[in-house]
Structure formats: structure tokens, C-alpha cells
Short mmCIF file of C-alpha atoms and ligand atoms in Angstrom, two decimals:
data_model
loop_
_atom_site.label_atom_id
_atom_site.label_comp_id
_atom_site.label_asym_id
_atom_site.label_seq_id
_atom_site.Cartn_x
_atom_site.Cartn_y
_atom_site.Cartn_z
CA MET A 1 0.00 0.00 0.00
CA THR A 2 1.29 3.43 -0.94
CA LYS A 3 1.06 6.14 1.73
CA ASN A 4 -1.69 8.67 1.38
CA ILE A 5 0.46 11.71 0.58
CA ASP A 6 -0.27 14.78 -1.54
CA TRP A 7 2.53 13.85 -3.97
CA GLN A 8 2.00 16.93 -6.16
CA ASN A 9 2.78 19.29 -3.29
CA LEU A 10 5.73 17.51 -1.69
CA GLY A 11 8.80 19.70 -1.37
CA PHE A 12 12.31 18.76 -0.31
CA ASN A 13 11.83 18.26 3.41
CA TYR A 14 12.71 15.73 6.10
CA ILE A 15 9.91 13.25 6.56
CA LYS A 16 10.47 10.38 8.95
CA THR A 17 9.99 7.14 7.06
CA ASP A 18 9.75 3.69 8.67
CA TYR A 19 13.23 2.16 8.28
CA ARG A 20 16.85 3.20 7.90
CA TYR A 21 20.00 1.11 7.41
CA ILE A 22 22.89 1.28 9.84
CA ALA A 23 26.31 -0.40 9.98
CA TYR A 24 29.21 0.11 12.40
CA TRP A 25 32.94 0.07 11.70
CA LYS A 26 35.15 -1.01 14.58
CA ASP A 27 38.48 -2.84 14.89
CA GLY A 28 39.09 -2.66 11.16
CA LYS A 29 35.83 -4.08 9.86
CA TRP A 30 32.20 -3.32 9.08
CA SER A 31 29.40 -4.95 11.07
CA GLU A 32 26.57 -6.71 9.30
CA GLY A 33 24.30 -3.78 8.44
CA GLU A 34 20.71 -3.84 9.58
CA LEU A 35 17.44 -1.97 9.25
CA THR A 36 16.12 -0.09 12.26
CA LYS A 37 13.05 1.97 13.09
CA ASP A 38 15.08 4.30 15.34
CA ASN A 39 15.86 7.61 13.61
CA VAL A 40 18.02 8.94 16.46
CA LEU A 41 21.76 8.28 16.67
CA HIS A 42 23.38 7.78 20.06
CA ILE A 43 27.05 8.75 19.61
CA SER A 44 29.99 9.82 21.79
CA GLU A 45 30.20 13.54 22.56
CA GLY A 46 33.80 13.27 21.34
CA SER A 47 32.83 12.08 17.83
CA THR A 48 35.10 13.61 15.17
CA ALA A 49 32.03 14.18 12.96
CA LEU A 50 30.83 16.71 15.56
CA HIS A 51 34.10 18.59 16.08
CA TYR A 52 36.37 18.18 13.08
CA GLY A 53 33.91 17.59 10.26
CA GLN A 54 35.05 14.04 9.64
CA GLN A 55 31.97 12.99 7.70
CA SER A 56 30.70 12.57 4.17
CA PHE A 57 27.29 12.15 2.61
CA GLU A 58 25.62 11.18 -0.65
CA GLY A 59 22.28 11.77 -2.35
CA LEU A 60 20.45 9.62 -4.87
CA LYS A 61 16.86 8.77 -5.74
CA ALA A 62 14.60 5.80 -6.27
CA TYR A 63 12.07 6.11 -9.11
CA ARG A 64 8.76 4.27 -9.64
CA CYS A 65 8.37 3.05 -13.20
CA LYS A 66 5.20 2.65 -15.26
CA ASP A 67 5.18 -1.14 -14.71
CA GLY A 68 5.45 -0.71 -10.92
CA SER A 69 9.12 -1.69 -10.73
CA ILE A 70 11.64 0.56 -8.96
CA ASN A 71 14.83 2.09 -10.40
CA LEU A 72 17.98 3.39 -8.77
CA PHE A 73 20.04 5.71 -11.00
CA ARG A 74 23.78 4.91 -11.09
CA PRO A 75 24.14 3.99 -7.38
CA ASP A 76 27.60 2.54 -8.09
CA GLN A 77 28.75 6.08 -8.90
CA ASN A 78 27.54 7.34 -5.53
CA ALA A 79 29.31 4.42 -3.84
CA LEU A 80 32.57 5.20 -5.64
CA ARG A 81 32.30 8.92 -4.86
CA MET A 82 31.71 8.19 -1.18
CA GLN A 83 34.84 6.03 -1.25
CA ALA A 84 36.80 8.95 -2.72
CA SER A 85 35.43 11.29 -0.01
CA ALA A 86 36.35 8.69 2.63
CA ARG A 87 39.95 8.49 1.37
CA ARG A 88 40.28 12.28 1.47
CA LEU A 89 39.06 12.40 5.10
CA LEU A 90 40.82 9.23 6.30
CA MET A 91 37.63 7.28 6.85
CA PRO A 92 37.12 3.58 6.04
CA GLU A 93 35.60 2.91 2.61
CA VAL A 94 32.19 1.31 2.28
CA PRO A 95 32.40 -1.47 -0.33
CA VAL A 96 30.36 -0.73 -3.49
CA GLU A 97 28.31 -3.94 -3.08
CA MET A 98 27.48 -3.10 0.53
CA PHE A 99 26.46 0.44 -0.45
CA ILE A 100 24.13 -0.71 -3.25
CA ASP A 101 22.67 -3.51 -1.14
CA ALA A 102 21.95 -1.02 1.66
CA CYS A 103 20.18 1.32 -0.81
CA LYS A 104 18.01 -1.55 -2.02
CA GLN A 105 17.13 -2.63 1.52
CA VAL A 106 16.09 0.91 2.49
CA VAL A 107 13.92 1.39 -0.61
CA LYS A 108 12.24 -2.01 -0.23
CA ALA A 109 11.52 -1.47 3.48
CA ASN A 110 10.03 1.97 2.76
CA GLU A 111 8.27 1.17 -0.49
CA GLN A 112 5.03 2.66 0.81
CA TRP A 113 6.75 6.05 0.76
CA LEU A 114 7.62 5.88 -2.93
CA ALA A 115 5.17 7.83 -5.08
CA PRO A 116 3.19 6.25 -7.91
CA TYR A 117 4.55 6.67 -11.44
CA GLY A 118 3.46 9.88 -13.11
CA THR A 119 3.48 12.14 -10.04
CA GLY A 120 7.11 13.14 -10.58
CA ALA A 121 7.78 12.51 -6.86
CA THR A 122 10.65 10.21 -5.88
CA LEU A 123 12.26 8.67 -2.82
CA TYR A 124 15.46 10.56 -1.94
CA LEU A 125 18.16 8.43 -0.30
CA ARG A 126 20.68 10.04 2.02
CA PRO A 127 23.68 7.79 2.75
CA PHE A 128 26.19 9.17 5.24
CA LEU A 129 29.46 8.13 6.82
CA ILE A 130 30.54 9.70 10.12
CA GLY A 131 33.48 9.44 12.49
CA VAL A 132 32.27 8.47 15.98
CA GLY A 133 33.64 7.09 19.25
CA ASP A 134 35.46 8.68 22.19
CA ASN A 135 38.06 11.17 21.00
CA ILE A 136 39.40 14.66 21.65
CA GLY A 137 42.60 15.26 19.61
CA VAL A 138 42.72 16.09 15.90
CA HIS A 139 43.04 12.67 14.31
CA PRO A 140 40.78 10.15 12.58
CA ALA A 141 37.99 8.60 14.68
CA PRO A 142 38.34 5.15 16.24
CA GLU A 143 34.88 4.09 14.99
CA TYR A 144 32.49 4.94 12.16
CA ILE A 145 28.82 4.72 11.30
CA PHE A 146 27.47 4.23 7.78
CA SER A 147 23.76 4.83 7.52
CA ILE A 148 21.12 5.49 4.87
CA PHE A 149 17.72 7.03 5.43
CA CYS A 150 15.16 8.17 2.90
CA CYS A 151 12.46 10.80 2.46
CA PRO A 152 9.78 11.18 -0.19
CA VAL A 153 10.50 14.34 -2.18
CA GLY A 154 8.44 16.21 -4.72
CA ALA A 155 9.10 16.84 -8.36
CA TYR A 156 11.58 19.70 -8.35
CA PHE A 157 9.44 21.57 -10.85
CA LYS A 158 5.75 21.78 -10.28
CA GLY A 159 4.15 22.14 -13.69
CA GLY A 160 7.36 22.03 -15.70
CA MET A 161 10.81 23.53 -15.42
CA SER A 162 11.14 27.21 -14.66
CA PRO A 163 14.36 29.20 -14.96
CA THR A 164 16.03 30.48 -11.79
CA ASN A 165 18.38 33.45 -11.36
CA PHE A 166 21.70 33.14 -9.53
CA ILE A 167 24.26 35.56 -8.11
CA VAL A 168 28.04 35.22 -8.16
CA SER A 169 29.39 35.02 -4.60
CA GLU A 170 32.43 36.85 -3.30
CA TYR A 171 32.98 33.90 -0.96
CA ASP A 172 34.46 30.49 -1.73
CA ARG A 173 32.93 27.13 -0.84
CA ALA A 174 36.28 25.35 -1.13
CA ALA A 175 40.00 26.06 -1.35
CA PRO A 176 42.19 25.39 -4.45
CA HIS A 177 43.65 22.19 -2.98
CA GLY A 178 41.01 21.70 -0.29
CA THR A 179 38.00 19.40 -0.09
CA GLY A 180 35.86 20.84 -2.90
CA ALA A 181 35.80 17.53 -4.78
CA ALA A 182 34.74 15.55 -1.70
CA LYS A 183 31.08 15.47 -0.72
CA VAL A 184 31.61 16.56 2.87
CA GLY A 185 29.64 18.68 5.30
CA GLY A 186 32.43 21.24 5.77
CA ASN A 187 31.95 22.56 2.25
CA TYR A 188 28.28 23.06 3.03
CA ALA A 189 28.91 24.78 6.37
CA ALA A 190 31.06 27.24 4.39
CA SER A 191 28.24 27.79 1.90
CA LEU A 192 25.42 28.59 4.33
CA TYR A 193 26.29 32.28 4.79
CA PRO A 194 26.88 33.07 1.08
CA GLY A 195 23.69 31.11 0.31
CA LEU A 196 21.73 33.23 2.79
CA ILE A 197 23.02 36.44 1.18
CA ALA A 198 21.91 35.16 -2.24
CA LYS A 199 18.45 34.19 -0.99
CA THR A 200 18.02 37.48 0.86
CA ARG A 201 18.55 39.18 -2.51
CA HIS A 202 15.92 36.86 -4.07
CA PHE A 203 18.32 34.68 -6.06
CA GLY A 204 17.92 30.90 -6.08
CA ASP A 205 21.47 30.40 -4.78
CA CYS A 206 24.97 31.61 -5.47
CA ILE A 207 27.52 30.68 -8.09
CA TYR A 208 31.06 30.14 -6.85
CA LEU A 209 34.09 31.16 -8.87
CA ASP A 210 37.41 29.31 -8.83
CA PRO A 211 38.97 30.06 -5.44
CA ALA A 212 42.44 30.89 -6.83
CA THR A 213 41.65 33.60 -9.41
CA HIS A 214 37.91 34.34 -9.11
CA THR A 215 37.60 34.51 -12.90
CA LYS A 216 36.02 31.13 -13.79
CA ILE A 217 32.70 29.54 -12.82
CA GLU A 218 33.11 26.55 -10.50
CA GLU A 219 29.62 25.50 -9.54
CA VAL A 220 26.22 26.50 -8.25
CA GLY A 221 25.66 25.93 -4.53
CA SER A 222 24.80 22.24 -4.56
CA ALA A 223 24.69 21.68 -8.33
CA ASN A 224 27.16 21.78 -11.23
CA PHE A 225 27.02 24.39 -14.02
CA PHE A 226 26.65 23.76 -17.74
CA GLY A 227 26.23 26.06 -20.71
CA ILE A 228 25.11 25.50 -24.31
CA THR A 229 27.09 27.68 -26.70
CA LYS A 230 25.53 29.53 -29.62
CA ASP A 231 27.15 26.92 -31.91
CA ASN A 232 25.55 24.09 -29.88
CA LYS A 233 28.45 22.82 -27.75
CA PHE A 234 27.81 21.51 -24.23
CA ILE A 235 30.40 23.09 -21.91
CA THR A 236 30.92 22.46 -18.21
CA PRO A 237 33.74 23.66 -15.92
CA LEU A 238 36.71 21.45 -15.12
CA SER A 239 38.42 22.07 -11.78
CA PRO A 240 39.82 20.00 -8.92
CA SER A 241 37.68 21.92 -6.42
CA ILE A 242 34.30 21.16 -8.05
CA LEU A 243 32.17 18.33 -6.68
CA PRO A 244 32.01 15.81 -9.54
CA SER A 245 28.26 15.62 -10.18
CA ILE A 246 26.95 12.29 -11.43
CA THR A 247 24.11 14.15 -13.14
CA LYS A 248 26.69 16.34 -14.92
CA TYR A 249 28.67 13.33 -16.20
CA SER A 250 25.41 11.72 -17.30
CA LEU A 251 24.46 14.87 -19.24
CA LEU A 252 27.91 15.02 -20.85
CA TYR A 253 27.33 11.47 -22.10
CA LEU A 254 23.75 12.11 -23.26
CA ALA A 255 24.64 15.39 -24.99
CA LYS A 256 27.29 13.58 -27.03
CA GLU A 257 25.76 10.14 -27.61
CA ARG A 258 22.06 10.96 -27.84
CA LEU A 259 21.98 14.60 -28.99
CA GLY A 260 25.12 14.46 -31.14
CA MET A 261 26.61 17.55 -29.53
CA GLU A 262 30.25 18.42 -29.07
CA ILE A 263 31.08 18.30 -25.35
CA ILE A 264 33.81 20.20 -23.53
CA GLU A 265 35.01 20.14 -19.93
CA GLY A 266 37.10 23.26 -19.55
CA ASP A 267 37.32 26.84 -18.34
CA VAL A 268 34.13 28.90 -18.24
CA TYR A 269 35.13 32.54 -17.70
CA ILE A 270 32.57 34.65 -15.86
CA ASP A 271 33.17 37.55 -18.27
CA GLN A 272 32.43 35.39 -21.35
CA LEU A 273 28.81 34.45 -20.73
CA GLU A 274 27.66 35.87 -24.06
CA GLN A 275 29.01 32.72 -25.78
CA PHE A 276 26.06 30.76 -24.31
CA LYS A 277 22.50 30.60 -25.61
CA GLU A 278 21.36 28.46 -22.65
CA ALA A 279 22.71 27.54 -19.21
CA GLY A 280 21.66 25.31 -16.37
CA ALA A 281 22.46 23.85 -12.97
CA CYS A 282 22.36 20.07 -12.56
CA GLY A 283 22.34 17.61 -9.68
CA THR A 284 20.26 14.84 -8.12
CA ALA A 285 18.06 17.26 -6.14
CA ALA A 286 17.96 20.01 -8.78
CA VAL A 287 17.71 17.55 -11.73
CA ILE A 288 18.22 20.32 -14.32
CA THR A 289 17.45 23.86 -13.24
CA PRO A 290 17.56 26.21 -16.22
CA ILE A 291 19.46 29.39 -15.37
CA GLY A 292 17.51 32.51 -16.28
CA GLY A 293 20.24 35.01 -15.53
CA ILE A 294 23.41 35.55 -13.50
CA GLN A 295 24.14 38.64 -11.40
CA TYR A 296 27.87 39.41 -11.38
CA GLY A 297 28.73 42.66 -9.60
CA ASP A 298 26.45 45.30 -11.12
CA ASN A 299 25.88 43.32 -14.29
CA PHE A 300 22.89 40.99 -14.80
CA HIS A 301 23.32 38.62 -17.75
CA VAL A 302 20.24 36.85 -19.13
CA PHE A 303 20.69 33.65 -21.14
CA TYR A 304 17.78 32.17 -23.13
CA SER A 305 15.02 33.79 -21.08
CA GLU A 306 14.11 34.52 -17.47
CA THR A 307 10.83 32.70 -17.91
CA GLU A 308 11.19 30.14 -20.71
CA VAL A 309 13.25 26.97 -21.00
CA GLY A 310 15.68 26.67 -23.91
CA GLU A 311 15.28 23.89 -26.46
CA VAL A 312 18.51 22.00 -25.71
CA THR A 313 17.98 22.20 -21.94
CA GLN A 314 14.49 20.75 -22.40
CA LYS A 315 15.80 17.90 -24.60
CA LEU A 316 18.48 17.01 -22.06
CA TYR A 317 15.92 17.07 -19.26
CA ASN A 318 13.50 14.81 -21.15
CA GLU A 319 16.26 12.32 -21.93
CA LEU A 320 17.63 12.21 -18.37
CA VAL A 321 14.29 12.00 -16.58
CA GLY A 322 12.97 9.51 -19.17
CA ILE A 323 15.89 7.21 -18.39
CA GLN A 324 15.49 7.60 -14.63
CA PHE A 325 11.79 6.65 -14.68
CA GLY A 326 12.40 3.80 -17.11
CA ASP A 327 10.59 5.34 -20.11
CA ILE A 328 13.71 5.64 -22.29
CA ASP A 329 16.43 3.02 -22.82
CA ALA A 330 19.31 3.59 -20.42
CA PRO A 331 22.99 3.33 -21.30
CA SER A 332 24.40 0.05 -20.02
CA GLY A 333 24.75 -0.12 -16.21
CA TRP A 334 22.91 3.11 -15.42
CA ILE A 335 19.78 1.54 -13.91
CA VAL A 336 19.82 -0.83 -10.95
CA LYS A 337 16.46 -2.48 -10.27
CA VAL A 338 15.27 -2.63 -6.66
CA LYS A 339 12.35 -4.80 -7.76
C1 PLP B 1 26.02 16.45 -4.58
C2 PLP B 1 26.49 17.73 -5.20
C3 PLP B 1 26.28 18.04 -6.55
C4 PLP B 1 25.43 17.19 -7.47
O1 PLP B 1 25.93 15.93 -7.67
P1 PLP B 1 24.98 14.77 -8.24
O2 PLP B 1 25.83 13.57 -8.20
O3 PLP B 1 24.61 15.16 -9.62
O4 PLP B 1 23.80 14.71 -7.35
C5 PLP B 1 26.84 19.20 -7.05
N1 PLP B 1 27.57 20.04 -6.27
C6 PLP B 1 27.77 19.78 -4.96
C7 PLP B 1 28.57 20.73 -4.16
C8 PLP B 1 27.25 18.62 -4.38
O5 PLP B 1 27.46 18.38 -3.09
#
């Protein structure tokens, strides 16, 4: 039985679902993970996750298909990225198989919370890895917790995509050789204040420039940036301090293989925006958010339109979302069936 939820009006909010997965790392190995109804963690006050930001998280979604089956979109990529984050922060890696199995267990146990096909709503999975155990000095934790919970979330766009405006921040979310490429809470703590400034000025979020020279676009808050040039090339920034978005790499592939476009990962200078006819922000939560305009200092640059979605952006969106919900053939290995 599916829960009686107003799927059309779901936002992106915490909703306590029935089960979450939890596994413990101690003495060099992971425990057998298990499902629990308890959504409260009981951890040492000395946990490194609380003091020194030794933690990482992921985000992916489960999708209900037309035939009632359930898709996960590229969960192996989330597993591999969490392993990369773990290496950067000296945490134990969660094996890919364990990660995917845990995702499946959580979705199956909470199937009632997954929206029917056609509503656009999905089940958002939040895996996280945290350093715990008694500790006070600055060094890696003696113990770790790997857990995954889930929340039903709404379609990002009610009644179709609508462009959003962004503002270039004077702040940085990451340092040139810092942790920008790792999906870790510290980057987000650094982004809260610049994000608040952007929202106070009625922008969707801020755009960060490269922390070394402040001349090139890095990314958009919690999503990667892409632009479509006037001669139809798909361009997205390349930098060691950008979080490597799985959605972005999927769009790079689809732009080339399905739309026949030339794709480029390279520098995107903030003073050369006129080369683009369309631009967007992409990520699991944002899916594709078309960018209406970008405020940079006193200058406001509008791309395709502040109200309408460009043709290429719409095609990319249809292809991506079609694959995720099982309506369009997926490239090999992209879809993992939960049932
Ligand atoms: C998670 C995240 C993204 C989007 O990555 P996806 O894998 O596409 O969900 C983009 N930027 C930042 C900073 C992120 O944390």
C-alpha cells in the first residue's frame, strides 16, 4: 500500500519514514548492516564528525516506473564517490556492493513512501558516513557509522521547469587544494552564509568562482554548471575543487551520444557568458534547473530567457528523466532495479 500523501505538493523536506539502514565500523571491519526503526543516533560527545567535520554524505533517488518496478540511478557512482570522499578524510571505505545492497534494503523497506509513477515525486536516499567514538585530539575517529535514510521528495518543478536566477558570490565554498571535490559537510557549512546572502537578494542560490583567481565559474551551490554555446556545444567547468556531479557526467554522455553535440570540460570565464545561448544547474536534487540570468557585480546577464526553457535544456531534461523513470532506454549499467 502506498502512503496517502499529496505527492503533487511535496517539497524537499525531512519526513520520517519507517526504516533506515545502519552499519558500524570497529576494529578494522564493518558490522553486518541492519534496518532499524530508530531515527536517532546515540554517539559519543567526542565524535570527530561533531568537532572536526570528519563525515561525508551522498544523495540519490529511487524512481517508480510505469510497470510498478523501482529504479535506482547509477548507485555505483555514488558508492565510488563516497569512497573517494572517505579516502580524502581518512575514513574507512564502504564497499560498493554493501552500499548498493543497503540502498536496495532501504527502498524495499520503505516502499510505501515511494510515489506512484506519473506524479514526478521520488524517494530521496541520504547515505552518510561519520566518524564516531570517544576522541578529543585532531586525528581520525576510532569508529564509524554508515547509515542510509530516505524521504519522499516532490518533483523539483511543479508544472514544468522554470528558470532560476543566480548571483556570483564573493565567498568560496572550497580552497584550491582543499576538499571541494569531496562530498563533505564542511563545504556546506562554508556555503550557508553566502547562500543566505543570495536568498536574501531573491536569487535561487549563489555561483562560486574558482577560489584561486575568481575569474572562472566553478559550480552553483549544490549543483554543477553547464552552458550550451551559440554553436551548440555543451560546456561544463573542469576544476579540482568542483564536486564531480553524477548528473553532470550523465548529461555530458547524453549530450554527445544521444543529442550528437560536441562536449567540452574546460574553463568557463565569468566575463564570457555571451558565448552561451542556454545555461543550467544540474544535480540529483535540482535535476536540471535552467538558469535565467546571473548577477555578477552590477551586471545581470540573461541567457535564453528569465521565464522560458531553452530547447537544448528541455531535450536534455526529457532524456535524463525519461531514463530515470524507465521510459527511455538507459545506457548500459545506469539503472539498478530494486524490484
Ligand atoms: C552532490 C552535489 C552536486 C550534485 O551531484 P549529483 O551527483 O549530480 O547529485 C553538485 N555540487 C555539490 C557541491 C554537491 O554536493
